[in-house]
PDB file of C-alpha atoms in Angstrom:
ATOM      1  CA  UNK A   1      79.723-130.176 -46.544  1.00  0.00           C
ATOM      2  CA  UNK A   2      81.861-127.256 -47.596  1.00  0.00           C
ATOM      3  CA  UNK A   3      80.103-123.941 -47.867  1.00  0.00           C
ATOM      4  CA  UNK A   4      77.511-124.889 -45.263  1.00  0.00           C
ATOM      5  CA  UNK A   5      77.391-122.406 -42.386  1.00  0.00           C
ATOM      6  CA  UNK A   6      78.462-123.909 -39.082  1.00  0.00           C
ATOM      7  CA  UNK A   7      75.700-122.933 -36.663  1.00  0.00           C
ATOM      8  CA  UNK A   8      75.456-125.835 -34.218  1.00  0.00           C
ATOM      9  CA  UNK A   9      77.844-124.215 -31.765  1.00  0.00           C
ATOM     10  CA  UNK A  10      79.582-120.921 -31.215  1.00  0.00           C
ATOM     11  CA  UNK A  11      83.258-121.026 -32.073  1.00  0.00           C
ATOM     12  CA  UNK A  12      84.955-117.711 -31.509  1.00  0.00           C
ATOM     13  CA  UNK A  13      88.456-116.497 -30.885  1.00  0.00           C
ATOM     14  CA  UNK A  14      89.691-117.104 -27.339  1.00  0.00           C
ATOM     15  CA  UNK A  15      89.645-113.833 -25.408  1.00  0.00           C
ATOM     16  CA  UNK A  16      91.898-112.672 -22.618  1.00  0.00           C
ATOM     17  CA  UNK A  17      90.742-113.129 -19.044  1.00  0.00           C
ATOM     18  CA  UNK A  18      91.188-110.653 -16.172  1.00  0.00           C
ATOM     19  CA  UNK A  19      94.552-112.115 -15.142  1.00  0.00           C
ATOM     20  CA  UNK A  20      95.818-111.881 -18.723  1.00  0.00           C
ATOM     21  CA  UNK A  21      94.571-108.264 -19.009  1.00  0.00           C
ATOM     22  CA  UNK A  22      96.590-107.436 -15.884  1.00  0.00           C
ATOM     23  CA  UNK A  23      99.665-109.119 -17.396  1.00  0.00           C
ATOM     24  CA  UNK A  24      99.283-107.055 -20.585  1.00  0.00           C
ATOM     25  CA  UNK A  25      98.975-103.864 -18.521  1.00  0.00           C
ATOM     26  CA  UNK A  26     102.021-104.812 -16.406  1.00  0.00           C
ATOM     27  CA  UNK A  27     104.053-105.402 -19.600  1.00  0.00           C
ATOM     28  CA  UNK A  28     102.749-102.127 -21.140  1.00  0.00           C
ATOM     29  CA  UNK A  29     101.364-104.011 -24.151  1.00  0.00           C
ATOM     30  CA  UNK A  30      99.458-101.911 -26.643  1.00  0.00           C
ATOM     31  CA  UNK A  31      97.792-103.572 -29.606  1.00  0.00           C
ATOM     32  CA  UNK A  32      98.476-101.144 -32.442  1.00  0.00           C
ATOM     33  CA  UNK A  33      96.046-100.543 -35.314  1.00  0.00           C
ATOM     34  CA  UNK A  34      98.760-101.455 -37.839  1.00  0.00           C
ATOM     35  CA  UNK A  35      99.262-104.846 -36.143  1.00  0.00           C
ATOM     36  CA  UNK A  36      95.503-105.509 -36.167  1.00  0.00           C
ATOM     37  CA  UNK A  37      95.354-104.429 -39.826  1.00  0.00           C
ATOM     38  CA  UNK A  38      98.260-106.733 -40.759  1.00  0.00           C
ATOM     39  CA  UNK A  39      96.870-109.689 -38.790  1.00  0.00           C
ATOM     40  CA  UNK A  40      93.363-109.251 -40.226  1.00  0.00           C
ATOM     41  CA  UNK A  41      94.804-109.127 -43.745  1.00  0.00           C
ATOM     42  CA  UNK A  42      96.998-112.186 -43.134  1.00  0.00           C
ATOM     43  CA  UNK A  43      93.934-114.108 -41.908  1.00  0.00           C
ATOM     44  CA  UNK A  44      91.852-112.873 -44.847  1.00  0.00           C
ATOM     45  CA  UNK A  45      94.462-114.015 -47.369  1.00  0.00           C
ATOM     46  CA  UNK A  46      94.895-117.370 -45.568  1.00  0.00           C
ATOM     47  CA  UNK A  47      91.143-117.878 -45.975  1.00  0.00           C
ATOM     48  CA  UNK A  48      90.975-116.959 -49.661  1.00  0.00           C
ATOM     49  CA  UNK A  49      89.915-113.329 -49.329  1.00  0.00           C
ATOM     50  CA  UNK A  50      91.616-110.375 -50.957  1.00  0.00           C
ATOM     51  CA  UNK A  51      93.700-107.953 -48.923  1.00  0.00           C
ATOM     52  CA  UNK A  52      92.125-104.651 -48.064  1.00  0.00           C
ATOM     53  CA  UNK A  53      94.307-101.640 -48.784  1.00  0.00           C
ATOM     54  CA  UNK A  54      95.338 -99.378 -45.940  1.00  0.00           C
ATOM     55  CA  UNK A  55      93.709 -96.436 -47.720  1.00  0.00           C
ATOM     56  CA  UNK A  56      90.506 -98.477 -48.091  1.00  0.00           C
ATOM     57  CA  UNK A  57      90.262 -99.391 -44.430  1.00  0.00           C
ATOM     58  CA  UNK A  58      87.595 -96.791 -43.656  1.00  0.00           C
ATOM     59  CA  UNK A  59      85.406 -97.837 -46.588  1.00  0.00           C
ATOM     60  CA  UNK A  60      82.527-100.187 -45.957  1.00  0.00           C
ATOM     61  CA  UNK A  61      83.189-103.596 -47.419  1.00  0.00           C
ATOM     62  CA  UNK A  62      80.032-105.665 -46.854  1.00  0.00           C
ATOM     63  CA  UNK A  63      81.200-108.674 -48.868  1.00  0.00           C
ATOM     64  CA  UNK A  64      84.078-109.469 -46.524  1.00  0.00           C
ATOM     65  CA  UNK A  65      82.600-111.666 -43.800  1.00  0.00           C
ATOM     66  CA  UNK A  66      79.161-112.994 -42.846  1.00  0.00           C
ATOM     67  CA  UNK A  67      77.760-114.764 -39.783  1.00  0.00           C
ATOM     68  CA  UNK A  68      78.409-118.464 -40.173  1.00  0.00           C
ATOM     69  CA  UNK A  69      81.646-118.003 -42.166  1.00  0.00           C
ATOM     70  CA  UNK A  70      84.423-120.215 -40.860  1.00  0.00           C
ATOM     71  CA  UNK A  71      87.812-118.552 -40.552  1.00  0.00           C
ATOM     72  CA  UNK A  72      91.070-120.287 -39.783  1.00  0.00           C
ATOM     73  CA  UNK A  73      93.330-117.975 -37.791  1.00  0.00           C
ATOM     74  CA  UNK A  74      97.084-117.934 -38.469  1.00  0.00           C
ATOM     75  CA  UNK A  75      97.755-120.477 -35.700  1.00  0.00           C
ATOM     76  CA  UNK A  76      95.012-122.814 -36.955  1.00  0.00           C
ATOM     77  CA  UNK A  77      92.350-121.766 -34.417  1.00  0.00           C
ATOM     78  CA  UNK A  78      88.906-122.018 -36.033  1.00  0.00           C
ATOM     79  CA  UNK A  79      86.459-119.155 -35.666  1.00  0.00           C
ATOM     80  CA  UNK A  80      82.849-119.065 -36.831  1.00  0.00           C
ATOM     81  CA  UNK A  81      81.770-115.492 -37.521  1.00  0.00           C
ATOM     82  CA  UNK A  82      78.929-114.392 -35.235  1.00  0.00           C
ATOM     83  CA  UNK A  83      76.490-111.575 -35.949  1.00  0.00           C
ATOM     84  CA  UNK A  84      78.283-108.309 -35.163  1.00  0.00           C
ATOM     85  CA  UNK A  85      81.787-109.766 -35.553  1.00  0.00           C
ATOM     86  CA  UNK A  86      84.304-107.955 -37.667  1.00  0.00           C
ATOM     87  CA  UNK A  87      87.613-109.345 -38.812  1.00  0.00           C
ATOM     88  CA  UNK A  88      89.185-106.302 -37.141  1.00  0.00           C
ATOM     89  CA  UNK A  89      87.675-107.225 -33.742  1.00  0.00           C
ATOM     90  CA  UNK A  90      88.599-110.888 -34.126  1.00  0.00           C
ATOM     91  CA  UNK A  91      92.183-109.927 -35.061  1.00  0.00           C
ATOM     92  CA  UNK A  92      92.396-107.551 -32.085  1.00  0.00           C
ATOM     93  CA  UNK A  93      91.160-110.229 -29.671  1.00  0.00           C
ATOM     94  CA  UNK A  94      93.557-112.778 -31.177  1.00  0.00           C
ATOM     95  CA  UNK A  95      96.533-110.413 -30.842  1.00  0.00           C
ATOM     96  CA  UNK A  96      95.612-109.689 -27.213  1.00  0.00           C
ATOM     97  CA  UNK A  97      95.507-113.416 -26.462  1.00  0.00           C
ATOM     98  CA  UNK A  98      98.765-114.058 -28.334  1.00  0.00           C
ATOM     99  CA  UNK A  99     100.463-111.239 -26.413  1.00  0.00           C
ATOM    100  CA  UNK A 100      99.223-112.622 -23.094  1.00  0.00           C
ATOM    101  CA  UNK A 101     100.461-116.107 -24.014  1.00  0.00           C
ATOM    102  CA  UNK A 102     103.772-114.658 -25.237  1.00  0.00           C
ATOM    103  CA  UNK A 103     104.447-112.790 -21.988  1.00  0.00           C
ATOM    104  CA  UNK A 104     103.440-115.781 -19.850  1.00  0.00           C
ATOM    105  CA  UNK A 105     106.230-117.732 -21.569  1.00  0.00           C
ATOM    106  CA  UNK A 106     108.629-114.771 -21.242  1.00  0.00           C
ATOM    107  CA  UNK A 107     107.879-114.745 -17.492  1.00  0.00           C
ATOM    108  CA  UNK A 108     108.800-118.457 -17.408  1.00  0.00           C
ATOM    109  CA  UNK A 109     111.987-117.676 -19.331  1.00  0.00           C
ATOM    110  CA  UNK A 110     112.903-114.946 -16.854  1.00  0.00           C
ATOM    111  CA  UNK A 111     112.554-117.452 -13.991  1.00  0.00           C
ATOM    112  CA  UNK A 112     114.170-120.424 -15.759  1.00  0.00           C
ATOM    113  CA  UNK A 113     117.454-122.004 -14.712  1.00  0.00           C
ATOM    114  CA  UNK A 114     119.878-120.617 -17.315  1.00  0.00           C
ATOM    115  CA  UNK A 115     122.020-123.746 -17.149  1.00  0.00           C
ATOM    116  CA  UNK A 116     119.145-125.848 -18.568  1.00  0.00           C
ATOM    117  CA  UNK A 117     119.748-124.986 -22.234  1.00  0.00           C
ATOM    118  CA  UNK A 118     117.137-127.437 -23.543  1.00  0.00           C
ATOM    119  CA  UNK A 119     114.431-125.901 -21.344  1.00  0.00           C
ATOM    120  CA  UNK A 120     115.515-122.398 -22.396  1.00  0.00           C
ATOM    121  CA  UNK A 121     115.380-123.340 -26.110  1.00  0.00           C
ATOM    122  CA  UNK A 122     111.964-124.961 -25.651  1.00  0.00           C
ATOM    123  CA  UNK A 123     110.624-121.812 -23.939  1.00  0.00           C
ATOM    124  CA  UNK A 124     112.104-119.560 -26.638  1.00  0.00           C
ATOM    125  CA  UNK A 125     110.445-121.695 -29.334  1.00  0.00           C
ATOM    126  CA  UNK A 126     107.139-121.614 -27.448  1.00  0.00           C
ATOM    127  CA  UNK A 127     107.319-117.823 -27.058  1.00  0.00           C
ATOM    128  CA  UNK A 128     108.169-117.553 -30.759  1.00  0.00           C
ATOM    129  CA  UNK A 129     104.966-119.422 -31.636  1.00  0.00           C
ATOM    130  CA  UNK A 130     102.983-116.530 -30.071  1.00  0.00           C
ATOM    131  CA  UNK A 131     105.173-113.730 -31.492  1.00  0.00           C
ATOM    132  CA  UNK A 132     103.648-111.643 -34.258  1.00  0.00           C
ATOM    133  CA  UNK A 133     104.739-108.042 -33.863  1.00  0.00           C
ATOM    134  CA  UNK A 134     108.290-106.758 -34.492  1.00  0.00           C
ATOM    135  CA  UNK A 135     108.862-105.954 -30.796  1.00  0.00           C
ATOM    136  CA  UNK A 136     108.222-109.609 -29.894  1.00  0.00           C
ATOM    137  CA  UNK A 137     110.474-110.846 -32.698  1.00  0.00           C
ATOM    138  CA  UNK A 138     113.267-108.646 -31.267  1.00  0.00           C
ATOM    139  CA  UNK A 139     112.782-110.158 -27.798  1.00  0.00           C
ATOM    140  CA  UNK A 140     112.999-113.671 -29.285  1.00  0.00           C
ATOM    141  CA  UNK A 141     116.114-112.733 -31.292  1.00  0.00           C
ATOM    142  CA  UNK A 142     117.773-111.376 -28.146  1.00  0.00           C
ATOM    143  CA  UNK A 143     117.075-114.612 -26.242  1.00  0.00           C
ATOM    144  CA  UNK A 144     118.322-116.734 -29.170  1.00  0.00           C
ATOM    145  CA  UNK A 145     121.471-114.612 -29.425  1.00  0.00           C
ATOM    146  CA  UNK A 146     122.084-114.835 -25.671  1.00  0.00           C
ATOM    147  CA  UNK A 147     121.799-118.631 -25.608  1.00  0.00           C
ATOM    148  CA  UNK A 148     124.032-119.095 -28.676  1.00  0.00           C
ATOM    149  CA  UNK A 149     126.705-116.858 -27.104  1.00  0.00           C
ATOM    150  CA  UNK A 150     126.813-118.815 -23.844  1.00  0.00           C
TER     151      UNK A 150
END
């Protein structure tokens, strides 16, 4: 039944909990508007919507999303738009969660036995699955470089 709104249950983006908020603060993570803008656009395009221009971001665009719309986030998480949701808010929440998950894995990497190369590679790959912003990609590249030089 494509096109039928999914209303039997609430499916929304996973949000950070208190512990994850503390981790983000400890790691000085700031979710930048440009990252939210890019993520929201990437999700929009993945779901068959047109990109919004950066200059058009302040314009009202009522035909973008509606309650009941199903969105597939970049990692495959399914979100059903609720009344009051915006793609901007959903993207922000998703980036917060991805950052929290990223830094949890980085904390594991920092504690890992460096002689266990397979474990290190697995953790780097897992962290990479949560990386979206350039700063995170640099951290991953540094870990990959370090392990290939050892």
